[in-house]
């Protein structure tokens, strides 16, 4: 089988559960067995399965509760109910609640495999459709990571390789380059996408506070600990924990974090009892961890544990080809969120945005577009909608102060037309379709003019 399907078998009759799992494992399925309904619920919370096979009647928690939990935690999973002849009516009720089908005991192994094979084919088809839809929805990106520059092509290709794995990832880059967005994209394109994505900013947290945030604490562990509290590792169990500003973790907490990553266990503050966790860790920093290691502020062993795979995000000034794409993306986003009707942004405003240095990177551009959307009153974003800093910069840009129409006095209409076509193509970074729209002419006409003037 080209892409292994994970199957959870839930049955309090352990020999029967093992027999079902073994019969499916022989034909290539990865099977996990739960010998009680409670264990089944726990596994659904902590892991990802494409197919769940559950007995309907079990001591304590039964198949209907397993079905309900699966629909909440793993909505794309297919659930097969196993039932005796006396409970077929209840099995039909389960199908009305979302089960794929039911099989009666004693099981026919051939029938079981047929049902599971059909379910696995639907799962593979769904995976293919999801991948195709992603490609159609975001032509130039990866789940919101937008860019058509060579630098971003490299980043996106790396994200596609990393996402399906459980490897720890270290994301580096200047402030505002979109590190959290990349972390979310990795999670949303991973098998853990239906499990929690938990974010923790490590900056400015003391040793004790950060340790409690990560691992939790028991009642009375320290002054003010008036109740037991789960840490973010437990909240992220089965999913992804994103630790931003990881370079700011105090050295004492670094030791405990390394131990948790290596053992898969955490210990709440105030106790010695270990708790198993299954968490993918994605971390990010804008600091030079190499220098921090050299100065003794960051542990080298933790660095290598965090950096199983690394992704470096380029600053916006190094991928100016993406600015127009980002402008259009944020314009669409903010007009919707602020319920504004904005039809376009002028070429002059685009030019200023394209030439600005963006020290705050993508985050700064996003905030500027939001500001322009909020203050605009005429439905067209123009120079008067720019922030004060950008307006000041615009006044000093070369080529912006022409003497009106006098600039073209003495020139032929052909020269004027050629000038505007050339400048518009520069404005759109060579995008002829966009240039034609801005010039108000058809694409065929533009192609003809370009050919004429380049001949």
PDB file of N, CA, C and O in Angstrom, residues 58-133:
ATOM      1  N   UNK A  58     -19.866  -2.519  24.996  1.00  0.00           N
ATOM      2  CA  UNK A  58     -18.703  -2.797  25.842  1.00  0.00           C
ATOM      3  C   UNK A  58     -19.022  -2.375  27.257  1.00  0.00           C
ATOM      4  O   UNK A  58     -19.912  -1.547  27.490  1.00  0.00           O
ATOM      5  N   UNK A  59     -18.296  -2.916  28.212  1.00  0.00           N
ATOM      6  CA  UNK A  59     -18.483  -2.496  29.596  1.00  0.00           C
ATOM      7  C   UNK A  59     -18.054  -1.057  29.783  1.00  0.00           C
ATOM      8  O   UNK A  59     -16.971  -0.672  29.358  1.00  0.00           O
ATOM      9  N   UNK A  60     -18.911  -0.252  30.403  1.00  0.00           N
ATOM     10  CA  UNK A  60     -18.584   1.171  30.590  1.00  0.00           C
ATOM     11  C   UNK A  60     -18.872   1.964  29.331  1.00  0.00           C
ATOM     12  O   UNK A  60     -20.015   2.078  28.892  1.00  0.00           O
ATOM     13  N   UNK A  61     -17.845   2.496  28.709  1.00  0.00           N
ATOM     14  CA  UNK A  61     -18.002   3.327  27.512  1.00  0.00           C
ATOM     15  C   UNK A  61     -18.190   2.434  26.293  1.00  0.00           C
ATOM     16  O   UNK A  61     -17.393   1.533  26.030  1.00  0.00           O
ATOM     17  N   UNK A  62     -19.263   2.680  25.534  1.00  0.00           N
ATOM     18  CA  UNK A  62     -19.597   1.847  24.390  1.00  0.00           C
ATOM     19  C   UNK A  62     -19.280   2.485  23.053  1.00  0.00           C
ATOM     20  O   UNK A  62     -18.713   3.583  22.969  1.00  0.00           O
ATOM     21  N   UNK A  63     -19.706   1.801  21.983  1.00  0.00           N
ATOM     22  CA  UNK A  63     -19.394   2.228  20.630  1.00  0.00           C
ATOM     23  C   UNK A  63     -19.992   3.556  20.226  1.00  0.00           C
ATOM     24  O   UNK A  63     -19.399   4.300  19.441  1.00  0.00           O
ATOM     25  N   UNK A  64     -21.186   3.890  20.736  1.00  0.00           N
ATOM     26  CA  UNK A  64     -21.806   5.171  20.383  1.00  0.00           C
ATOM     27  C   UNK A  64     -20.987   6.340  20.914  1.00  0.00           C
ATOM     28  O   UNK A  64     -20.873   7.388  20.262  1.00  0.00           O
ATOM     29  N   UNK A  65     -20.399   6.159  22.113  1.00  0.00           N
ATOM     30  CA  UNK A  65     -19.557   7.219  22.670  1.00  0.00           C
ATOM     31  C   UNK A  65     -18.244   7.323  21.887  1.00  0.00           C
ATOM     32  O   UNK A  65     -17.722   8.434  21.678  1.00  0.00           O
ATOM     33  N   UNK A  66     -17.707   6.177  21.443  1.00  0.00           N
ATOM     34  CA  UNK A  66     -16.512   6.196  20.594  1.00  0.00           C
ATOM     35  C   UNK A  66     -16.809   6.944  19.294  1.00  0.00           C
ATOM     36  O   UNK A  66     -16.032   7.779  18.829  1.00  0.00           O
ATOM     37  N   UNK A  67     -17.973   6.650  18.705  1.00  0.00           N
ATOM     38  CA  UNK A  67     -18.386   7.322  17.467  1.00  0.00           C
ATOM     39  C   UNK A  67     -18.496   8.826  17.673  1.00  0.00           C
ATOM     40  O   UNK A  67     -18.004   9.622  16.858  1.00  0.00           O
ATOM     41  N   UNK A  68     -19.147   9.232  18.758  1.00  0.00           N
ATOM     42  CA  UNK A  68     -19.329  10.654  19.032  1.00  0.00           C
ATOM     43  C   UNK A  68     -17.983  11.360  19.203  1.00  0.00           C
ATOM     44  O   UNK A  68     -17.768  12.455  18.671  1.00  0.00           O
ATOM     45  N   UNK A  69     -17.067  10.712  19.936  1.00  0.00           N
ATOM     46  CA  UNK A  69     -15.736  11.295  20.147  1.00  0.00           C
ATOM     47  C   UNK A  69     -14.983  11.414  18.832  1.00  0.00           C
ATOM     48  O   UNK A  69     -14.327  12.426  18.544  1.00  0.00           O
ATOM     49  N   UNK A  70     -15.069  10.376  18.000  1.00  0.00           N
ATOM     50  CA  UNK A  70     -14.374  10.388  16.713  1.00  0.00           C
ATOM     51  C   UNK A  70     -14.885  11.508  15.825  1.00  0.00           C
ATOM     52  O   UNK A  70     -14.105  12.177  15.130  1.00  0.00           O
ATOM     53  N   UNK A  71     -16.186  11.731  15.825  1.00  0.00           N
ATOM     54  CA  UNK A  71     -16.760  12.775  14.973  1.00  0.00           C
ATOM     55  C   UNK A  71     -16.293  14.170  15.410  1.00  0.00           C
ATOM     56  O   UNK A  71     -16.178  15.081  14.602  1.00  0.00           O
ATOM     57  N   UNK A  72     -16.030  14.322  16.713  1.00  0.00           N
ATOM     58  CA  UNK A  72     -15.544  15.616  17.206  1.00  0.00           C
ATOM     59  C   UNK A  72     -14.052  15.788  16.954  1.00  0.00           C
ATOM     60  O   UNK A  72     -13.608  16.842  16.516  1.00  0.00           O
ATOM     61  N   UNK A  73     -13.263  14.757  17.256  1.00  0.00           N
ATOM     62  CA  UNK A  73     -11.809  14.864  17.205  1.00  0.00           C
ATOM     63  C   UNK A  73     -11.227  14.559  15.824  1.00  0.00           C
ATOM     64  O   UNK A  73     -10.230  15.155  15.416  1.00  0.00           O
ATOM     65  N   UNK A  74     -11.820  13.583  15.123  1.00  0.00           N
ATOM     66  CA  UNK A  74     -11.298  13.154  13.815  1.00  0.00           C
ATOM     67  C   UNK A  74     -12.437  13.105  12.811  1.00  0.00           C
ATOM     68  O   UNK A  74     -12.889  12.025  12.406  1.00  0.00           O
ATOM     69  N   UNK A  75     -12.964  14.265  12.426  1.00  0.00           N
ATOM     70  CA  UNK A  75     -14.177  14.303  11.597  1.00  0.00           C
ATOM     71  C   UNK A  75     -14.057  13.603  10.249  1.00  0.00           C
ATOM     72  O   UNK A  75     -15.065  13.208   9.666  1.00  0.00           O
ATOM     73  N   UNK A  76     -12.853  13.434   9.742  1.00  0.00           N
ATOM     74  CA  UNK A  76     -12.682  12.764   8.448  1.00  0.00           C
ATOM     75  C   UNK A  76     -12.541  11.250   8.571  1.00  0.00           C
ATOM     76  O   UNK A  76     -12.532  10.539   7.567  1.00  0.00           O
ATOM     77  N   UNK A  77     -12.395  10.737   9.795  1.00  0.00           N
ATOM     78  CA  UNK A  77     -12.214   9.299   9.984  1.00  0.00           C
ATOM     79  C   UNK A  77     -13.520   8.554   9.702  1.00  0.00           C
ATOM     80  O   UNK A  77     -14.616   9.075   9.929  1.00  0.00           O
ATOM     81  N   UNK A  78     -13.383   7.322   9.220  1.00  0.00           N
ATOM     82  CA  UNK A  78     -14.547   6.471   8.979  1.00  0.00           C
ATOM     83  C   UNK A  78     -14.684   5.493  10.143  1.00  0.00           C
ATOM     84  O   UNK A  78     -13.698   4.875  10.562  1.00  0.00           O
ATOM     85  N   UNK A  79     -15.897   5.346  10.660  1.00  0.00           N
ATOM     86  CA  UNK A  79     -16.151   4.501  11.830  1.00  0.00           C
ATOM     87  C   UNK A  79     -17.006   3.308  11.424  1.00  0.00           C
ATOM     88  O   UNK A  79     -18.094   3.480  10.857  1.00  0.00           O
ATOM     89  N   UNK A  80     -16.515   2.110  11.728  1.00  0.00           N
ATOM     90  CA  UNK A  80     -17.241   0.869  11.455  1.00  0.00           C
ATOM     91  C   UNK A  80     -17.678   0.272  12.789  1.00  0.00           C
ATOM     92  O   UNK A  80     -16.850   0.108  13.696  1.00  0.00           O
ATOM     93  N   UNK A  81     -18.958  -0.030  12.911  1.00  0.00           N
ATOM     94  CA  UNK A  81     -19.528  -0.570  14.150  1.00  0.00           C
ATOM     95  C   UNK A  81     -19.606  -2.094  14.062  1.00  0.00           C
ATOM     96  O   UNK A  81     -20.066  -2.639  13.056  1.00  0.00           O
ATOM     97  N   UNK A  82     -19.158  -2.782  15.119  1.00  0.00           N
ATOM     98  CA  UNK A  82     -19.307  -4.230  15.229  1.00  0.00           C
ATOM     99  C   UNK A  82     -20.450  -4.525  16.202  1.00  0.00           C
ATOM    100  O   UNK A  82     -20.472  -3.965  17.305  1.00  0.00           O
ATOM    101  N   UNK A  83     -21.378  -5.364  15.799  1.00  0.00           N
ATOM    102  CA  UNK A  83     -22.559  -5.585  16.625  1.00  0.00           C
ATOM    103  C   UNK A  83     -23.045  -7.027  16.542  1.00  0.00           C
ATOM    104  O   UNK A  83     -22.790  -7.726  15.551  1.00  0.00           O
ATOM    105  N   UNK A  84     -23.731  -7.462  17.614  1.00  0.00           N
ATOM    106  CA  UNK A  84     -24.398  -8.760  17.595  1.00  0.00           C
ATOM    107  C   UNK A  84     -25.766  -8.630  16.949  1.00  0.00           C
ATOM    108  O   UNK A  84     -26.273  -7.524  16.727  1.00  0.00           O
ATOM    109  N   UNK A  85     -26.380  -9.775  16.631  1.00  0.00           N
ATOM    110  CA  UNK A  85     -27.672  -9.745  15.942  1.00  0.00           C
ATOM    111  C   UNK A  85     -28.743  -9.038  16.762  1.00  0.00           C
ATOM    112  O   UNK A  85     -29.666  -8.427  16.228  1.00  0.00           O
ATOM    113  N   UNK A  86     -28.599  -9.095  18.101  1.00  0.00           N
ATOM    114  CA  UNK A  86     -29.636  -8.500  18.942  1.00  0.00           C
ATOM    115  C   UNK A  86     -29.577  -6.996  19.046  1.00  0.00           C
ATOM    116  O   UNK A  86     -30.478  -6.380  19.618  1.00  0.00           O
ATOM    117  N   UNK A  87     -28.529  -6.385  18.511  1.00  0.00           N
ATOM    118  CA  UNK A  87     -28.382  -4.915  18.649  1.00  0.00           C
ATOM    119  C   UNK A  87     -28.264  -4.226  17.290  1.00  0.00           C
ATOM    120  O   UNK A  87     -27.714  -3.132  17.189  1.00  0.00           O
ATOM    121  N   UNK A  88     -28.792  -4.864  16.247  1.00  0.00           N
ATOM    122  CA  UNK A  88     -28.712  -4.277  14.907  1.00  0.00           C
ATOM    123  C   UNK A  88     -29.459  -2.947  14.843  1.00  0.00           C
ATOM    124  O   UNK A  88     -29.022  -1.995  14.186  1.00  0.00           O
ATOM    125  N   UNK A  89     -30.574  -2.847  15.550  1.00  0.00           N
ATOM    126  CA  UNK A  89     -31.337  -1.597  15.552  1.00  0.00           C
ATOM    127  C   UNK A  89     -30.487  -0.445  16.074  1.00  0.00           C
ATOM    128  O   UNK A  89     -30.506   0.666  15.529  1.00  0.00           O
ATOM    129  N   UNK A  90     -29.728  -0.722  17.148  1.00  0.00           N
ATOM    130  CA  UNK A  90     -28.843   0.317  17.692  1.00  0.00           C
ATOM    131  C   UNK A  90     -27.729   0.653  16.707  1.00  0.00           C
ATOM    132  O   UNK A  90     -27.300   1.806  16.598  1.00  0.00           O
ATOM    133  N   UNK A  91     -27.246  -0.357  15.972  1.00  0.00           N
ATOM    134  CA  UNK A  91     -26.206  -0.120  14.974  1.00  0.00           C
ATOM    135  C   UNK A  91     -26.710   0.794  13.870  1.00  0.00           C
ATOM    136  O   UNK A  91     -25.979   1.645  13.357  1.00  0.00           O
ATOM    137  N   UNK A  92     -27.978   0.625  13.480  1.00  0.00           N
ATOM    138  CA  UNK A  92     -28.575   1.516  12.471  1.00  0.00           C
ATOM    139  C   UNK A  92     -28.622   2.943  13.001  1.00  0.00           C
ATOM    140  O   UNK A  92     -28.354   3.910  12.277  1.00  0.00           O
ATOM    141  N   UNK A  93     -28.924   3.083  14.285  1.00  0.00           N
ATOM    142  CA  UNK A  93     -28.910   4.406  14.918  1.00  0.00           C
ATOM    143  C   UNK A  93     -27.514   5.015  14.838  1.00  0.00           C
ATOM    144  O   UNK A  93     -27.348   6.218  14.593  1.00  0.00           O
ATOM    145  N   UNK A  94     -26.499   4.157  15.034  1.00  0.00           N
ATOM    146  CA  UNK A  94     -25.119   4.636  14.948  1.00  0.00           C
ATOM    147  C   UNK A  94     -24.806   5.143  13.546  1.00  0.00           C
ATOM    148  O   UNK A  94     -24.121   6.152  13.366  1.00  0.00           O
ATOM    149  N   UNK A  95     -25.323   4.457  12.523  1.00  0.00           N
ATOM    150  CA  UNK A  95     -25.086   4.914  11.148  1.00  0.00           C
ATOM    151  C   UNK A  95     -25.753   6.254  10.907  1.00  0.00           C
ATOM    152  O   UNK A  95     -25.212   7.126  10.227  1.00  0.00           O
ATOM    153  N   UNK A  96     -26.933   6.445  11.483  1.00  0.00           N
ATOM    154  CA  UNK A  96     -27.604   7.742  11.350  1.00  0.00           C
ATOM    155  C   UNK A  96     -26.813   8.854  12.037  1.00  0.00           C
ATOM    156  O   UNK A  96     -26.913  10.019  11.666  1.00  0.00           O
ATOM    157  N   UNK A  97     -25.987   8.455  13.034  1.00  0.00           N
ATOM    158  CA  UNK A  97     -25.156   9.433  13.756  1.00  0.00           C
ATOM    159  C   UNK A  97     -23.807   9.641  13.085  1.00  0.00           C
ATOM    160  O   UNK A  97     -22.982  10.413  13.585  1.00  0.00           O
ATOM    161  N   UNK A  98     -23.554   8.936  11.963  1.00  0.00           N
ATOM    162  CA  UNK A  98     -22.324   9.191  11.224  1.00  0.00           C
ATOM    163  C   UNK A  98     -21.415   8.016  11.007  1.00  0.00           C
ATOM    164  O   UNK A  98     -20.352   8.157  10.377  1.00  0.00           O
ATOM    165  N   UNK A  99     -21.774   6.819  11.512  1.00  0.00           N
ATOM    166  CA  UNK A  99     -20.943   5.646  11.255  1.00  0.00           C
ATOM    167  C   UNK A  99     -20.998   5.289   9.772  1.00  0.00           C
ATOM    168  O   UNK A  99     -22.008   5.526   9.098  1.00  0.00           O
ATOM    169  N   UNK A 100     -19.909   4.699   9.260  1.00  0.00           N
ATOM    170  CA  UNK A 100     -19.840   4.336   7.844  1.00  0.00           C
ATOM    171  C   UNK A 100     -20.746   3.143   7.551  1.00  0.00           C
ATOM    172  O   UNK A 100     -21.518   3.137   6.590  1.00  0.00           O
ATOM    173  N   UNK A 101     -20.643   2.120   8.385  1.00  0.00           N
ATOM    174  CA  UNK A 101     -21.459   0.909   8.226  1.00  0.00           C
ATOM    175  C   UNK A 101     -21.365   0.091   9.505  1.00  0.00           C
ATOM    176  O   UNK A 101     -20.678   0.491  10.456  1.00  0.00           O
ATOM    177  N   UNK A 102     -22.041  -1.064   9.518  1.00  0.00           N
ATOM    178  CA  UNK A 102     -21.889  -1.967  10.658  1.00  0.00           C
ATOM    179  C   UNK A 102     -21.700  -3.379  10.139  1.00  0.00           C
ATOM    180  O   UNK A 102     -22.142  -3.739   9.049  1.00  0.00           O
ATOM    181  N   UNK A 103     -21.003  -4.187  10.948  1.00  0.00           N
ATOM    182  CA  UNK A 103     -20.763  -5.595  10.644  1.00  0.00           C
ATOM    183  C   UNK A 103     -21.239  -6.420  11.832  1.00  0.00           C
ATOM    184  O   UNK A 103     -21.055  -6.017  12.992  1.00  0.00           O
ATOM    185  N   UNK A 104     -21.839  -7.559  11.542  1.00  0.00           N
ATOM    186  CA  UNK A 104     -22.351  -8.389  12.628  1.00  0.00           C
ATOM    187  C   UNK A 104     -21.337  -9.456  13.014  1.00  0.00           C
ATOM    188  O   UNK A 104     -20.555  -9.940  12.199  1.00  0.00           O
ATOM    189  N   UNK A 105     -21.355  -9.781  14.304  1.00  0.00           N
ATOM    190  CA  UNK A 105     -20.526 -10.861  14.828  1.00  0.00           C
ATOM    191  C   UNK A 105     -21.285 -12.185  14.708  1.00  0.00           C
ATOM    192  O   UNK A 105     -22.516 -12.197  14.839  1.00  0.00           O
ATOM    193  N   UNK A 106     -20.580 -13.315  14.510  1.00  0.00           N
ATOM    194  CA  UNK A 106     -19.124 -13.405  14.312  1.00  0.00           C
ATOM    195  C   UNK A 106     -18.713 -12.823  12.972  1.00  0.00           C
ATOM    196  O   UNK A 106     -19.426 -12.950  11.980  1.00  0.00           O
ATOM    197  N   UNK A 107     -17.541 -12.173  12.957  1.00  0.00           N
ATOM    198  CA  UNK A 107     -17.094 -11.458  11.768  1.00  0.00           C
ATOM    199  C   UNK A 107     -16.659 -12.404  10.660  1.00  0.00           C
ATOM    200  O   UNK A 107     -16.052 -13.448  10.914  1.00  0.00           O
ATOM    201  N   UNK A 108     -16.974 -11.994   9.436  1.00  0.00           N
ATOM    202  CA  UNK A 108     -16.419 -12.634   8.247  1.00  0.00           C
ATOM    203  C   UNK A 108     -15.194 -11.793   7.859  1.00  0.00           C
ATOM    204  O   UNK A 108     -15.327 -10.620   7.483  1.00  0.00           O
ATOM    205  N   UNK A 109     -13.993 -12.393   7.958  1.00  0.00           N
ATOM    206  CA  UNK A 109     -12.755 -11.643   7.725  1.00  0.00           C
ATOM    207  C   UNK A 109     -12.723 -11.049   6.321  1.00  0.00           C
ATOM    208  O   UNK A 109     -12.285  -9.912   6.111  1.00  0.00           O
ATOM    209  N   UNK A 110     -13.215 -11.810   5.336  1.00  0.00           N
ATOM    210  CA  UNK A 110     -13.253 -11.286   3.971  1.00  0.00           C
ATOM    211  C   UNK A 110     -14.134 -10.057   3.869  1.00  0.00           C
ATOM    212  O   UNK A 110     -13.777  -9.066   3.212  1.00  0.00           O
ATOM    213  N   UNK A 111     -15.291 -10.088   4.523  1.00  0.00           N
ATOM    214  CA  UNK A 111     -16.201  -8.938   4.517  1.00  0.00           C
ATOM    215  C   UNK A 111     -15.561  -7.745   5.230  1.00  0.00           C
ATOM    216  O   UNK A 111     -15.673  -6.597   4.785  1.00  0.00           O
ATOM    217  N   UNK A 112     -14.888  -8.029   6.345  1.00  0.00           N
ATOM    218  CA  UNK A 112     -14.209  -6.968   7.098  1.00  0.00           C
ATOM    219  C   UNK A 112     -13.176  -6.264   6.219  1.00  0.00           C
ATOM    220  O   UNK A 112     -13.136  -5.032   6.146  1.00  0.00           O
ATOM    221  N   UNK A 113     -12.343  -7.064   5.551  1.00  0.00           N
ATOM    222  CA  UNK A 113     -11.303  -6.467   4.703  1.00  0.00           C
ATOM    223  C   UNK A 113     -11.899  -5.677   3.543  1.00  0.00           C
ATOM    224  O   UNK A 113     -11.385  -4.618   3.173  1.00  0.00           O
ATOM    225  N   UNK A 114     -12.998  -6.170   2.985  1.00  0.00           N
ATOM    226  CA  UNK A 114     -13.651  -5.449   1.885  1.00  0.00           C
ATOM    227  C   UNK A 114     -14.132  -4.080   2.341  1.00  0.00           C
ATOM    228  O   UNK A 114     -13.936  -3.064   1.664  1.00  0.00           O
ATOM    229  N   UNK A 115     -14.782  -4.059   3.528  1.00  0.00           N
ATOM    230  CA  UNK A 115     -15.293  -2.792   4.076  1.00  0.00           C
ATOM    231  C   UNK A 115     -14.144  -1.827   4.357  1.00  0.00           C
ATOM    232  O   UNK A 115     -14.202  -0.635   4.018  1.00  0.00           O
ATOM    233  N   UNK A 116     -13.069  -2.341   4.948  1.00  0.00           N
ATOM    234  CA  UNK A 116     -11.937  -1.480   5.297  1.00  0.00           C
ATOM    235  C   UNK A 116     -11.214  -1.000   4.035  1.00  0.00           C
ATOM    236  O   UNK A 116     -10.786   0.154   3.951  1.00  0.00           O
ATOM    237  N   UNK A 117     -11.101  -1.884   3.028  1.00  0.00           N
ATOM    238  CA  UNK A 117     -10.467  -1.477   1.765  1.00  0.00           C
ATOM    239  C   UNK A 117     -11.233  -0.335   1.103  1.00  0.00           C
ATOM    240  O   UNK A 117     -10.639   0.626   0.596  1.00  0.00           O
ATOM    241  N   UNK A 118     -12.568  -0.440   1.098  1.00  0.00           N
ATOM    242  CA  UNK A 118     -13.375   0.619   0.496  1.00  0.00           C
ATOM    243  C   UNK A 118     -13.217   1.926   1.269  1.00  0.00           C
ATOM    244  O   UNK A 118     -13.115   3.012   0.681  1.00  0.00           O
ATOM    245  N   UNK A 119     -13.197   1.811   2.601  1.00  0.00           N
ATOM    246  CA  UNK A 119     -13.023   3.011   3.426  1.00  0.00           C
ATOM    247  C   UNK A 119     -11.654   3.640   3.185  1.00  0.00           C
ATOM    248  O   UNK A 119     -11.523   4.871   3.114  1.00  0.00           O
ATOM    249  N   UNK A 120     -10.629   2.791   3.045  1.00  0.00           N
ATOM    250  CA  UNK A 120      -9.282   3.332   2.830  1.00  0.00           C
ATOM    251  C   UNK A 120      -9.167   4.002   1.469  1.00  0.00           C
ATOM    252  O   UNK A 120      -8.465   5.013   1.326  1.00  0.00           O
ATOM    253  N   UNK A 121      -9.863   3.482   0.468  1.00  0.00           N
ATOM    254  CA  UNK A 121      -9.853   4.125  -0.856  1.00  0.00           C
ATOM    255  C   UNK A 121     -10.500   5.500  -0.786  1.00  0.00           C
ATOM    256  O   UNK A 121     -10.047   6.454  -1.414  1.00  0.00           O
ATOM    257  N   UNK A 122     -11.586   5.593  -0.020  1.00  0.00           N
ATOM    258  CA  UNK A 122     -12.228   6.914   0.149  1.00  0.00           C
ATOM    259  C   UNK A 122     -11.284   7.872   0.871  1.00  0.00           C
ATOM    260  O   UNK A 122     -11.238   9.067   0.559  1.00  0.00           O
ATOM    261  N   UNK A 123     -10.530   7.353   1.834  1.00  0.00           N
ATOM    262  CA  UNK A 123      -9.576   8.196   2.547  1.00  0.00           C
ATOM    263  C   UNK A 123      -8.491   8.708   1.601  1.00  0.00           C
ATOM    264  O   UNK A 123      -8.119   9.876   1.636  1.00  0.00           O
ATOM    265  N   UNK A 124      -7.988   7.815   0.738  1.00  0.00           N
ATOM    266  CA  UNK A 124      -6.941   8.226  -0.208  1.00  0.00           C
ATOM    267  C   UNK A 124      -7.479   9.245  -1.214  1.00  0.00           C
ATOM    268  O   UNK A 124      -6.799  10.197  -1.578  1.00  0.00           O
ATOM    269  N   UNK A 125      -8.697   9.023  -1.657  1.00  0.00           N
ATOM    270  CA  UNK A 125      -9.306   9.970  -2.588  1.00  0.00           C
ATOM    271  C   UNK A 125      -9.486  11.331  -1.928  1.00  0.00           C
ATOM    272  O   UNK A 125      -9.228  12.372  -2.538  1.00  0.00           O
ATOM    273  N   UNK A 126      -9.923  11.312  -0.662  1.00  0.00           N
ATOM    274  CA  UNK A 126     -10.094  12.572   0.068  1.00  0.00           C
ATOM    275  C   UNK A 126      -8.761  13.298   0.205  1.00  0.00           C
ATOM    276  O   UNK A 126      -8.680  14.517   0.056  1.00  0.00           O
ATOM    277  N   UNK A 127      -7.699  12.525   0.490  1.00  0.00           N
ATOM    278  CA  UNK A 127      -6.371  13.134   0.604  1.00  0.00           C
ATOM    279  C   UNK A 127      -5.964  13.789  -0.710  1.00  0.00           C
ATOM    280  O   UNK A 127      -5.437  14.907  -0.730  1.00  0.00           O
ATOM    281  N   UNK A 128      -6.205  13.086  -1.806  1.00  0.00           N
ATOM    282  CA  UNK A 128      -5.852  13.631  -3.123  1.00  0.00           C
ATOM    283  C   UNK A 128      -6.639  14.895  -3.418  1.00  0.00           C
ATOM    284  O   UNK A 128      -6.105  15.874  -3.940  1.00  0.00           O
ATOM    285  N   UNK A 129      -7.937  14.873  -3.084  1.00  0.00           N
ATOM    286  CA  UNK A 129      -8.782  16.047  -3.328  1.00  0.00           C
ATOM    287  C   UNK A 129      -8.344  17.236  -2.494  1.00  0.00           C
ATOM    288  O   UNK A 129      -8.360  18.381  -2.959  1.00  0.00           O
ATOM    289  N   UNK A 130      -7.959  16.958  -1.239  1.00  0.00           N
ATOM    290  CA  UNK A 130      -7.495  18.038  -0.364  1.00  0.00           C
ATOM    291  C   UNK A 130      -6.232  18.672  -0.940  1.00  0.00           C
ATOM    292  O   UNK A 130      -6.085  19.889  -0.987  1.00  0.00           O
ATOM    293  N   UNK A 131      -5.314  17.817  -1.411  1.00  0.00           N
ATOM    294  CA  UNK A 131      -4.072  18.323  -1.985  1.00  0.00           C
ATOM    295  C   UNK A 131      -4.344  19.140  -3.244  1.00  0.00           C
ATOM    296  O   UNK A 131      -3.769  20.218  -3.451  1.00  0.00           O
ATOM    297  N   UNK A 132      -5.250  18.642  -4.093  1.00  0.00           N
ATOM    298  CA  UNK A 132      -5.597  19.369  -5.310  1.00  0.00           C
ATOM    299  C   UNK A 132      -6.242  20.700  -4.970  1.00  0.00           C
ATOM    300  O   UNK A 132      -5.933  21.734  -5.575  1.00  0.00           O
ATOM    301  N   UNK A 133      -7.136  20.691  -3.980  1.00  0.00           N
ATOM    302  CA  UNK A 133      -7.815  21.922  -3.595  1.00  0.00           C
ATOM    303  C   UNK A 133      -6.839  22.950  -3.058  1.00  0.00           C
ATOM    304  O   UNK A 133      -6.969  24.152  -3.320  1.00  0.00           O
TER     305      UNK A 133
END
